[in-house]
mmCIF file of C-alpha atoms and ligand atoms in Angstrom:
data_model
loop_
_atom_site.group_PDB
_atom_site.id
_atom_site.type_symbol
_atom_site.label_atom_id
_atom_site.label_comp_id
_atom_site.label_asym_id
_atom_site.label_seq_id
_atom_site.Cartn_x
_atom_site.Cartn_y
_atom_site.Cartn_z
ATOM 1 C CA MET A 1 131.579 133.877 148.021
ATOM 2 C CA ARG A 2 129.855 131.659 150.571
ATOM 3 C CA ILE A 3 127.009 133.650 152.020
ATOM 4 C CA LEU A 4 124.966 132.803 155.105
ATOM 5 C CA LEU A 5 121.313 133.818 154.848
ATOM 6 C CA THR A 6 119.545 133.968 158.199
ATOM 7 C CA GLY A 7 115.803 133.693 157.611
ATOM 8 C CA GLY A 8 116.822 131.966 154.390
ATOM 9 C CA THR A 9 113.593 130.016 153.865
ATOM 10 C CA GLY A 10 111.436 133.137 154.269
ATOM 11 C CA TYR A 11 109.863 135.120 151.464
ATOM 12 C CA ILE A 12 112.746 137.443 150.604
ATOM 13 C CA GLY A 13 115.493 135.056 151.757
ATOM 14 C CA SER A 14 114.352 132.237 149.447
ATOM 15 C CA HIS A 15 114.263 134.514 146.389
ATOM 16 C CA THR A 16 117.648 135.960 147.318
ATOM 17 C CA ALA A 17 119.113 132.441 147.590
ATOM 18 C CA ILE A 18 118.164 131.860 143.947
ATOM 19 C CA ALA A 19 119.640 135.180 142.793
ATOM 20 C CA LEU A 20 122.902 134.475 144.658
ATOM 21 C CA ILE A 21 123.210 130.986 143.159
ATOM 22 C CA GLU A 22 122.499 132.389 139.686
ATOM 23 C CA ALA A 23 125.272 134.938 140.283
ATOM 24 C CA GLY A 24 127.717 132.099 141.043
ATOM 25 C CA HIS A 25 127.792 132.285 144.853
ATOM 26 C CA GLN A 26 127.328 129.488 147.380
ATOM 27 C CA VAL A 27 124.679 129.834 150.048
ATOM 28 C CA THR A 28 124.009 128.463 153.511
ATOM 29 C CA LEU A 29 120.493 129.002 154.818
ATOM 30 C CA LEU A 30 119.559 129.215 158.490
ATOM 31 C CA ASP A 31 115.962 129.421 159.711
ATOM 32 C CA ASN A 32 113.850 128.316 162.667
ATOM 33 C CA PHE A 33 110.713 127.903 160.469
ATOM 34 C CA SER A 34 108.762 130.279 162.734
ATOM 35 C CA ASN A 35 107.334 131.909 159.598
ATOM 36 C CA SER A 36 108.280 129.572 156.748
ATOM 37 C CA LYS A 37 107.967 125.950 155.716
ATOM 38 C CA PRO A 38 110.527 123.176 155.080
ATOM 39 C CA ALA A 39 108.838 122.652 151.679
ATOM 40 C CA VAL A 40 110.645 125.807 150.517
ATOM 41 C CA LEU A 41 113.880 123.793 150.458
ATOM 42 C CA ASP A 42 112.415 121.253 147.993
ATOM 43 C CA ARG A 43 111.116 124.065 145.800
ATOM 44 C CA LEU A 44 114.508 125.777 145.831
ATOM 45 C CA ARG A 45 116.152 122.550 144.726
ATOM 46 C CA GLU A 46 113.614 122.227 141.911
ATOM 47 C CA ILE A 47 114.345 125.759 140.708
ATOM 48 C CA THR A 48 118.134 125.846 141.087
ATOM 49 C CA GLY A 49 119.136 122.158 140.864
ATOM 50 C CA VAL A 50 121.112 122.755 144.075
ATOM 51 C CA THR A 51 120.423 121.003 147.388
ATOM 52 C CA MET A 52 120.542 123.795 149.921
ATOM 53 C CA ASP A 53 123.064 123.757 152.729
ATOM 54 C CA PHE A 54 120.443 124.285 155.428
ATOM 55 C CA PHE A 55 120.670 124.669 159.188
ATOM 56 C CA GLU A 56 117.501 124.644 161.322
ATOM 57 C CA ALA A 57 118.337 127.017 164.161
ATOM 58 C CA ASP A 58 117.261 130.121 165.979
ATOM 59 C CA VAL A 59 119.291 133.241 165.393
ATOM 60 C CA THR A 60 119.284 133.904 169.138
ATOM 61 C CA ASP A 61 121.101 130.570 169.713
ATOM 62 C CA GLU A 62 124.782 131.450 169.884
ATOM 63 C CA ASP A 63 125.951 127.840 170.029
ATOM 64 C CA ALA A 64 124.077 127.097 166.821
ATOM 65 C CA LEU A 65 125.548 130.189 165.147
ATOM 66 C CA ASP A 66 129.012 129.109 166.238
ATOM 67 C CA ALA A 67 128.436 125.633 164.828
ATOM 68 C CA VAL A 68 127.376 127.008 161.426
ATOM 69 C CA MET A 69 130.297 129.381 161.199
ATOM 70 C CA ALA A 70 132.910 126.980 162.554
ATOM 71 C CA ASP A 71 132.154 124.366 159.905
ATOM 72 C CA ARG A 72 132.023 126.700 156.925
ATOM 73 C CA SER A 73 134.138 129.461 155.553
ATOM 74 C CA ILE A 74 131.510 132.214 155.475
ATOM 75 C CA ASP A 75 132.449 135.408 153.611
ATOM 76 C CA ALA A 76 129.337 137.453 154.360
ATOM 77 C CA VAL A 77 125.979 137.235 156.078
ATOM 78 C CA ILE A 78 122.629 138.550 154.873
ATOM 79 C CA HIS A 79 120.491 138.920 157.963
ATOM 80 C CA PHE A 80 116.785 138.503 157.164
ATOM 81 C CA ALA A 81 115.649 136.543 160.248
ATOM 82 C CA ALA A 82 113.224 138.569 162.337
ATOM 83 C CA PRO A 83 109.505 138.708 162.994
ATOM 84 C CA LYS A 84 107.914 141.382 160.801
ATOM 85 C CA ALA A 85 104.275 142.135 161.615
ATOM 86 C CA VAL A 86 103.616 145.668 162.851
ATOM 87 C CA GLY A 87 100.407 144.773 164.726
ATOM 88 C CA GLU A 88 102.023 141.802 166.462
ATOM 89 C CA SER A 89 104.984 143.992 167.443
ATOM 90 C CA ILE A 90 102.611 146.313 169.338
ATOM 91 C CA ALA A 91 101.057 143.323 171.133
ATOM 92 C CA ARG A 92 104.360 141.479 171.778
ATOM 93 C CA PRO A 93 107.152 144.072 171.908
ATOM 94 C CA LEU A 94 109.550 141.890 173.903
ATOM 95 C CA HIS A 95 109.316 139.140 171.286
ATOM 96 C CA TYR A 96 110.310 141.713 168.671
ATOM 97 C CA PHE A 97 113.192 143.124 170.702
ATOM 98 C CA GLU A 98 114.414 139.665 171.685
ATOM 99 C CA ASN A 99 114.446 138.287 168.133
ATOM 100 C CA GLY A 100 114.861 141.412 166.008
ATOM 101 C CA VAL A 101 117.416 143.235 168.144
ATOM 102 C CA GLY A 102 118.739 140.470 170.441
ATOM 103 C CA GLY A 103 119.101 138.084 167.495
ATOM 104 C CA THR A 104 121.059 140.692 165.569
ATOM 105 C CA VAL A 105 123.449 141.284 168.489
ATOM 106 C CA LYS A 106 123.993 137.541 168.946
ATOM 107 C CA LEU A 107 124.599 137.127 165.236
ATOM 108 C CA LEU A 108 127.103 139.999 165.123
ATOM 109 C CA ARG A 109 128.925 138.582 168.156
ATOM 110 C CA ALA A 110 129.164 135.171 166.511
ATOM 111 C CA MET A 111 130.356 136.778 163.279
ATOM 112 C CA ASP A 112 133.006 138.676 165.226
ATOM 113 C CA ARG A 113 134.222 135.476 166.915
ATOM 114 C CA HIS A 114 134.651 133.867 163.502
ATOM 115 C CA ALA A 115 136.159 136.992 161.890
ATOM 116 C CA VAL A 116 133.208 137.367 159.482
ATOM 117 C CA ARG A 117 132.759 141.123 159.346
ATOM 118 C CA ASN A 118 130.635 141.602 156.217
ATOM 119 C CA VAL A 119 126.898 141.934 156.714
ATOM 120 C CA VAL A 120 123.859 143.059 154.743
ATOM 121 C CA TYR A 121 120.935 143.879 156.999
ATOM 122 C CA SER A 122 117.187 143.788 156.154
ATOM 123 C CA SER A 123 115.946 147.198 157.134
ATOM 124 C CA SER A 124 112.768 148.884 155.998
ATOM 125 C CA ALA A 125 111.317 152.124 154.726
ATOM 126 C CA THR A 126 109.369 152.056 157.980
ATOM 127 C CA VAL A 127 112.362 153.888 159.526
ATOM 128 C CA TYR A 128 111.158 157.031 157.711
ATOM 129 C CA GLY A 129 107.979 157.007 159.831
ATOM 130 C CA LEU A 130 105.178 158.976 158.189
ATOM 131 C CA SER A 131 107.478 161.420 156.398
ATOM 132 C CA GLU A 132 105.770 163.099 153.442
ATOM 133 C CA ASP A 133 108.972 164.588 152.081
ATOM 134 C CA LEU A 134 108.914 162.539 148.843
ATOM 135 C CA PRO A 135 110.800 160.898 147.305
ATOM 136 C CA LEU A 136 112.474 159.552 150.447
ATOM 137 C CA THR A 137 116.244 159.849 150.313
ATOM 138 C CA GLU A 138 118.521 157.967 152.705
ATOM 139 C CA ASP A 139 119.309 161.164 154.599
ATOM 140 C CA ALA A 140 115.626 161.927 155.316
ATOM 141 C CA PRO A 141 114.991 162.114 159.075
ATOM 142 C CA THR A 142 114.167 158.768 160.669
ATOM 143 C CA SER A 143 111.334 158.244 163.109
ATOM 144 C CA VAL A 144 109.464 155.193 164.283
ATOM 145 C CA ILE A 145 105.852 154.719 165.228
ATOM 146 C CA ASN A 146 105.763 151.098 166.424
ATOM 147 C CA PRO A 147 108.046 148.495 168.048
ATOM 148 C CA TYR A 148 108.729 146.762 164.708
ATOM 149 C CA GLY A 149 110.063 149.998 163.229
ATOM 150 C CA ARG A 150 112.091 150.568 166.381
ATOM 151 C CA THR A 151 113.806 147.165 165.994
ATOM 152 C CA LYS A 152 114.849 148.125 162.456
ATOM 153 C CA LEU A 153 116.169 151.540 163.444
ATOM 154 C CA MET A 154 117.945 150.140 166.517
ATOM 155 C CA CYS A 155 119.682 147.496 164.412
ATOM 156 C CA GLU A 156 120.796 150.144 161.912
ATOM 157 C CA GLN A 157 122.237 152.156 164.805
ATOM 158 C CA ILE A 158 123.953 149.078 166.243
ATOM 159 C CA LEU A 159 125.641 148.474 162.886
ATOM 160 C CA GLY A 160 126.738 152.108 162.705
ATOM 161 C CA ASP A 161 128.153 151.961 166.247
ATOM 162 C CA LEU A 162 129.899 148.680 165.494
ATOM 163 C CA PHE A 163 131.639 150.126 162.440
ATOM 164 C CA ALA A 164 132.592 153.228 164.468
ATOM 165 C CA SER A 165 134.263 150.939 167.024
ATOM 166 C CA ASP A 166 136.078 148.764 164.490
ATOM 167 C CA SER A 167 136.519 149.800 160.866
ATOM 168 C CA SER A 168 137.160 146.223 159.745
ATOM 169 C CA TRP A 169 133.346 145.810 159.687
ATOM 170 C CA ASN A 170 131.392 146.396 156.493
ATOM 171 C CA ALA A 171 127.642 146.688 156.871
ATOM 172 C CA ILE A 172 124.922 147.775 154.484
ATOM 173 C CA ALA A 173 121.410 148.306 155.794
ATOM 174 C CA LEU A 174 118.992 147.924 152.892
ATOM 175 C CA ARG A 175 115.777 149.845 153.410
ATOM 176 C CA TYR A 176 113.153 147.884 151.499
ATOM 177 C CA PHE A 177 110.019 149.585 150.281
ATOM 178 C CA ASN A 178 107.129 147.154 149.599
ATOM 179 C CA PRO A 179 108.293 143.765 148.310
ATOM 180 C CA VAL A 180 105.716 141.926 146.180
ATOM 181 C CA GLY A 181 105.791 139.327 143.413
ATOM 182 C CA ALA A 182 107.073 135.788 143.274
ATOM 183 C CA HIS A 183 109.489 133.635 141.300
ATOM 184 C CA PRO A 184 108.125 133.229 137.734
ATOM 185 C CA SER A 185 108.191 129.422 138.117
ATOM 186 C CA GLY A 186 105.201 129.735 140.483
ATOM 187 C CA LEU A 187 107.042 127.414 142.895
ATOM 188 C CA ILE A 188 107.891 129.908 145.628
ATOM 189 C CA GLY A 189 106.175 133.069 146.826
ATOM 190 C CA GLU A 190 104.817 134.886 149.840
ATOM 191 C CA ASP A 191 102.836 132.584 152.148
ATOM 192 C CA PRO A 192 101.565 134.624 155.102
ATOM 193 C CA GLN A 193 100.208 132.746 158.108
ATOM 194 C CA GLY A 194 96.719 133.893 159.108
ATOM 195 C CA VAL A 195 95.225 137.093 157.737
ATOM 196 C CA PRO A 196 97.734 138.774 155.411
ATOM 197 C CA ALA A 197 98.966 142.085 156.805
ATOM 198 C CA ASN A 198 100.077 143.303 153.364
ATOM 199 C CA LEU A 199 97.931 144.434 150.449
ATOM 200 C CA VAL A 200 99.065 142.167 147.621
ATOM 201 C CA PRO A 201 98.882 138.804 149.434
ATOM 202 C CA PHE A 202 95.419 139.872 150.623
ATOM 203 C CA ILE A 203 94.264 140.656 147.066
ATOM 204 C CA ALA A 204 95.727 137.329 145.906
ATOM 205 C CA GLN A 205 93.768 135.413 148.547
ATOM 206 C CA VAL A 206 90.555 137.226 147.526
ATOM 207 C CA ALA A 207 91.226 136.364 143.876
ATOM 208 C CA VAL A 208 91.711 132.695 144.695
ATOM 209 C CA GLY A 209 88.515 132.582 146.793
ATOM 210 C CA ARG A 210 90.055 132.303 150.267
ATOM 211 C CA ARG A 211 88.647 135.693 151.366
ATOM 212 C CA PRO A 212 85.404 137.397 150.302
ATOM 213 C CA ALA A 213 86.559 140.963 149.653
ATOM 214 C CA LEU A 214 89.403 143.437 149.959
ATOM 215 C CA THR A 215 88.954 146.217 152.503
ATOM 216 C CA ILE A 216 90.518 149.488 151.389
ATOM 217 C CA PHE A 217 91.391 151.531 154.464
ATOM 218 C CA GLY A 218 90.754 155.116 153.405
ATOM 219 C CA ASP A 219 89.808 156.464 149.970
ATOM 220 C CA ASP A 220 89.966 160.093 151.033
ATOM 221 C CA TYR A 221 93.727 160.601 151.103
ATOM 222 C CA PRO A 222 95.203 163.552 149.178
ATOM 223 C CA THR A 223 96.349 161.220 146.364
ATOM 224 C CA PRO A 224 95.133 161.095 142.727
ATOM 225 C CA ASP A 225 92.455 158.442 143.395
ATOM 226 C CA GLY A 226 92.153 158.939 147.169
ATOM 227 C CA THR A 227 93.767 155.604 148.122
ATOM 228 C CA GLY A 228 97.192 155.142 149.704
ATOM 229 C CA VAL A 229 100.232 155.173 147.420
ATOM 230 C CA ARG A 230 103.292 152.951 148.008
ATOM 231 C CA ASP A 231 106.482 151.933 146.204
ATOM 232 C CA TYR A 232 106.050 148.236 145.325
ATOM 233 C CA ILE A 233 109.163 146.357 144.265
ATOM 234 C CA HIS A 234 109.333 142.902 142.669
ATOM 235 C CA VAL A 235 110.945 140.470 145.107
ATOM 236 C CA LEU A 236 113.387 139.310 142.411
ATOM 237 C CA ASP A 237 114.538 142.896 141.851
ATOM 238 C CA LEU A 238 114.974 143.091 145.612
ATOM 239 C CA ALA A 239 116.886 139.794 145.566
ATOM 240 C CA GLU A 240 119.220 141.122 142.866
ATOM 241 C CA GLY A 241 119.710 144.248 144.997
ATOM 242 C CA HIS A 242 121.056 141.953 147.734
ATOM 243 C CA VAL A 243 123.479 140.340 145.302
ATOM 244 C CA ALA A 244 124.741 143.805 144.340
ATOM 245 C CA ALA A 245 125.006 144.836 148.004
ATOM 246 C CA VAL A 246 126.849 141.725 149.150
ATOM 247 C CA GLU A 247 129.288 142.009 146.244
ATOM 248 C CA HIS A 248 129.793 145.702 147.076
ATOM 249 C CA LEU A 249 131.003 144.701 150.570
ATOM 250 C CA ALA A 250 134.246 143.649 148.884
ATOM 251 C CA ASN A 251 134.856 147.375 148.189
ATOM 252 C CA LYS A 252 134.986 147.954 151.964
ATOM 253 C CA PRO A 253 132.186 150.503 152.139
ATOM 254 C CA GLY A 254 132.144 150.709 155.954
ATOM 255 C CA TYR A 255 128.591 151.313 157.162
ATOM 256 C CA ASP A 256 125.934 152.583 154.761
ATOM 257 C CA THR A 257 122.150 152.684 154.339
ATOM 258 C CA ILE A 258 120.589 152.222 150.895
ATOM 259 C CA ASN A 259 116.961 152.309 149.729
ATOM 260 C CA LEU A 260 115.687 149.429 147.605
ATOM 261 C CA GLY A 261 112.605 150.661 145.780
ATOM 262 C CA THR A 262 111.509 151.526 142.272
ATOM 263 C CA GLY A 263 111.073 155.260 142.842
ATOM 264 C CA GLN A 264 107.458 154.985 141.578
ATOM 265 C CA GLY A 265 104.266 155.179 143.600
ATOM 266 C CA VAL A 266 101.282 152.895 142.899
ATOM 267 C CA SER A 267 97.878 153.401 144.559
ATOM 268 C CA VAL A 268 95.771 150.673 146.142
ATOM 269 C CA ARG A 269 93.234 151.020 143.332
ATOM 270 C CA GLU A 270 95.966 150.799 140.672
ATOM 271 C CA MET A 271 97.275 147.633 142.324
ATOM 272 C CA VAL A 272 93.784 146.101 142.373
ATOM 273 C CA GLU A 273 93.335 146.927 138.665
ATOM 274 C CA ALA A 274 96.731 145.405 137.816
ATOM 275 C CA PHE A 275 95.795 142.257 139.712
ATOM 276 C CA GLU A 276 92.466 142.028 137.906
ATOM 277 C CA ARG A 277 94.336 142.308 134.570
ATOM 278 C CA ALA A 278 96.728 139.528 135.590
ATOM 279 C CA SER A 279 94.137 137.145 137.004
ATOM 280 C CA GLY A 280 91.006 137.919 135.010
ATOM 281 C CA VAL A 281 89.186 137.849 138.366
ATOM 282 C CA ALA A 282 87.110 140.817 139.588
ATOM 283 C CA ILE A 283 88.193 141.768 143.130
ATOM 284 C CA PRO A 284 85.242 142.765 145.381
ATOM 285 C CA ILE A 285 86.101 145.882 147.391
ATOM 286 C CA GLU A 286 84.813 147.438 150.606
ATOM 287 C CA VAL A 287 85.957 150.860 151.772
ATOM 288 C CA ALA A 288 86.634 151.429 155.477
ATOM 289 C CA PRO A 289 88.003 154.454 157.355
ATOM 290 C CA ARG A 290 91.741 155.185 157.365
ATOM 291 C CA ARG A 291 93.831 153.155 159.822
ATOM 292 C CA PRO A 292 95.980 154.857 162.438
ATOM 293 C CA GLY A 293 99.645 154.610 161.474
ATOM 294 C CA ASP A 294 99.037 154.638 157.694
ATOM 295 C CA GLY A 295 100.253 157.645 155.727
ATOM 296 C CA PRO A 296 98.949 158.823 152.355
ATOM 297 C CA ALA A 297 102.016 158.132 150.233
ATOM 298 C CA SER A 298 105.568 156.832 150.335
ATOM 299 C CA TRP A 299 108.099 156.118 147.626
ATOM 300 C CA ALA A 300 111.848 155.882 147.392
ATOM 301 C CA ASP A 301 114.507 158.004 145.895
ATOM 302 C CA ALA A 302 116.238 155.013 144.307
ATOM 303 C CA THR A 303 119.218 156.902 142.879
ATOM 304 C CA LYS A 304 121.735 155.968 145.601
ATOM 305 C CA ALA A 305 121.307 152.248 144.906
ATOM 306 C CA ALA A 306 121.945 152.931 141.215
ATOM 307 C CA ARG A 307 125.000 155.074 141.951
ATOM 308 C CA VAL A 308 126.587 152.962 144.707
ATOM 309 C CA LEU A 309 125.470 149.429 143.837
ATOM 310 C CA GLY A 310 124.903 149.782 140.088
ATOM 311 C CA TRP A 311 121.444 148.300 140.674
ATOM 312 C CA THR A 312 117.996 149.451 139.578
ATOM 313 C CA ALA A 313 114.649 147.691 139.699
ATOM 314 C CA THR A 314 113.555 146.633 136.201
ATOM 315 C CA ARG A 315 110.374 144.587 136.625
ATOM 316 C CA THR A 316 106.982 146.195 135.942
ATOM 317 C CA LEU A 317 103.784 146.290 137.962
ATOM 318 C CA ASP A 318 102.212 143.809 135.515
ATOM 319 C CA GLN A 319 105.108 141.383 136.047
ATOM 320 C CA MET A 320 104.632 141.662 139.809
ATOM 321 C CA THR A 321 100.924 140.831 139.662
ATOM 322 C CA ALA A 322 101.312 138.116 136.996
ATOM 323 C CA ASP A 323 103.951 136.372 139.122
ATOM 324 C CA VAL A 324 101.882 136.649 142.315
ATOM 325 C CA TRP A 325 98.874 135.249 140.485
ATOM 326 C CA ARG A 326 100.864 132.306 139.079
ATOM 327 C CA TRP A 327 102.168 131.481 142.579
ATOM 328 C CA GLN A 328 98.773 131.902 144.304
ATOM 329 C CA SER A 329 96.701 130.082 141.682
ATOM 330 C CA HIS A 330 99.134 127.136 141.568
ATOM 331 C CA ASN A 331 99.360 127.088 145.385
ATOM 332 C CA PRO A 332 95.968 128.320 146.675
ATOM 333 C CA ASN A 333 96.881 127.371 150.243
ATOM 334 C CA GLY A 334 100.531 128.411 149.998
ATOM 335 C CA TYR A 335 103.012 125.672 150.857
ATOM 336 C CA ASP A 336 100.367 123.599 152.709
HETATM 337 N N1 NAD B 401 108.297 141.669 153.458
HETATM 338 C C1 NAD B 401 108.316 142.961 153.731
HETATM 339 O O1 NAD B 401 107.356 143.685 153.430
HETATM 340 C C2 NAD B 401 109.514 143.596 154.388
HETATM 341 C C3 NAD B 401 109.705 144.977 154.283
HETATM 342 C C4 NAD B 401 110.811 145.548 154.898
HETATM 343 C C5 NAD B 401 111.689 144.762 155.635
HETATM 344 N N2 NAD B 401 111.474 143.434 155.722
HETATM 345 C C6 NAD B 401 112.415 142.627 156.522
HETATM 346 O O2 NAD B 401 113.011 141.662 155.696
HETATM 347 C C7 NAD B 401 113.293 140.473 156.427
HETATM 348 C C8 NAD B 401 112.704 139.288 155.699
HETATM 349 O O3 NAD B 401 111.311 139.511 155.501
HETATM 350 P P1 NAD B 401 110.385 138.444 154.782
HETATM 351 O O4 NAD B 401 109.262 139.189 154.179
HETATM 352 O O5 NAD B 401 111.176 137.519 153.955
HETATM 353 O O6 NAD B 401 109.819 137.705 156.077
HETATM 354 P P2 NAD B 401 109.602 136.151 156.341
HETATM 355 O O7 NAD B 401 108.891 136.040 157.643
HETATM 356 O O8 NAD B 401 109.019 135.491 155.150
HETATM 357 O O9 NAD B 401 111.106 135.635 156.506
HETATM 358 C C9 NAD B 401 111.802 135.728 157.718
HETATM 359 C C10 NAD B 401 112.331 134.352 158.041
HETATM 360 O O10 NAD B 401 113.053 134.425 159.263
HETATM 361 C C11 NAD B 401 112.705 133.312 160.053
HETATM 362 N N3 NAD B 401 112.922 133.721 161.444
HETATM 363 C C12 NAD B 401 112.229 134.642 162.165
HETATM 364 N N4 NAD B 401 112.749 134.735 163.405
HETATM 365 C C13 NAD B 401 113.796 133.891 163.451
HETATM 366 C C14 NAD B 401 114.721 133.531 164.466
HETATM 367 N N5 NAD B 401 114.660 134.057 165.691
HETATM 368 N N6 NAD B 401 115.676 132.602 164.182
HETATM 369 C C15 NAD B 401 115.733 132.033 162.943
HETATM 370 N N7 NAD B 401 114.875 132.320 161.955
HETATM 371 C C16 NAD B 401 113.910 133.238 162.215
HETATM 372 C C17 NAD B 401 111.271 132.984 159.717
HETATM 373 O O11 NAD B 401 110.949 131.621 159.950
HETATM 374 C C18 NAD B 401 111.220 133.321 158.223
HETATM 375 O O12 NAD B 401 111.518 132.188 157.431
HETATM 376 C C19 NAD B 401 112.713 140.698 157.832
HETATM 377 O O13 NAD B 401 113.765 141.131 158.674
HETATM 378 C C20 NAD B 401 111.726 141.825 157.610
HETATM 379 O O14 NAD B 401 111.544 142.606 158.767
HETATM 380 C C21 NAD B 401 110.420 142.825 155.110
#
């Protein structure tokens, strides 16, 4: 298949490009570099030996989308492109609705014009809100607590409505849990701009000396060690989940939502210990009060992905931290 990856030079998109090429597919990447660097394309060539078919464009630009689709025979789209920071979404909701929701509508319209009706959408476990009914199955009630989460849930609903209106569409919304890790080459990985909003990139920047200490927000949760528990998934497992999902579109599944997680919870302290094992660096810690909007624990019921897609995460916590450490220590300032 030829697969268009919007947000293709981003963290998850770049790893998925590799997994798709390894599975024998052809990829076209589209990105506006709002949260990624052109250097990713050189690194991808180094890893895969393939020069990427790349289009610098904004997903809200319908003319650009038309140009990409007119010139290529696209079989399916994986739609990653969207801003993704919860805090920023509270400060700039219209930016999130314009790009996250508006961009998705423009993309789907362009796909429709070019009769490309197969799409895999980047959703998130954030659509479960603060549900404590664990493990989280796909039919757990959804609720959102910030504009970012709302963009994800709205896009899921748009895909469901689209399929209801025209059954020639096939759309799978993948609800990611917490992607971490990097390609084992150490050439690509997560490169957040500014202060990392996620735990593992923050720990990695402490380990490499860019930040003095890790702040743990809350060590009085009702969890075994008092710190928050999340389902961390290696980004290459996640990437392989996309390969399975995009290939499953050929079975005409209609519209579906599927969790991508490991089904295992890991606490903040366990993650710090794993990172210390991988790096040999002691991570200084400060404990601060809980943050509003954080729940005690969240992990996936990952059985639907195994049943429907034939996919399960296989990489361990120690592989995740070893790969992050290789990426961060070889690239202390990310792609810069
Ligand atoms: N990383 C996570 O923890 C996580 C969890 C759940 C869901 N997701 C979703 O997965 C997707 C990919 O996440 P990621 O971690 O790879 O993020 P990322 O920021 O690394 O990648 C997104 C890419 O999209 C590009 N982009 C953003 N807006 C665009 C626009 N309007 N037009 C064209 N390109 C645009 C950015 O430049 C970036 O390269 C996002 O939709 C995100 O919301 C991520």
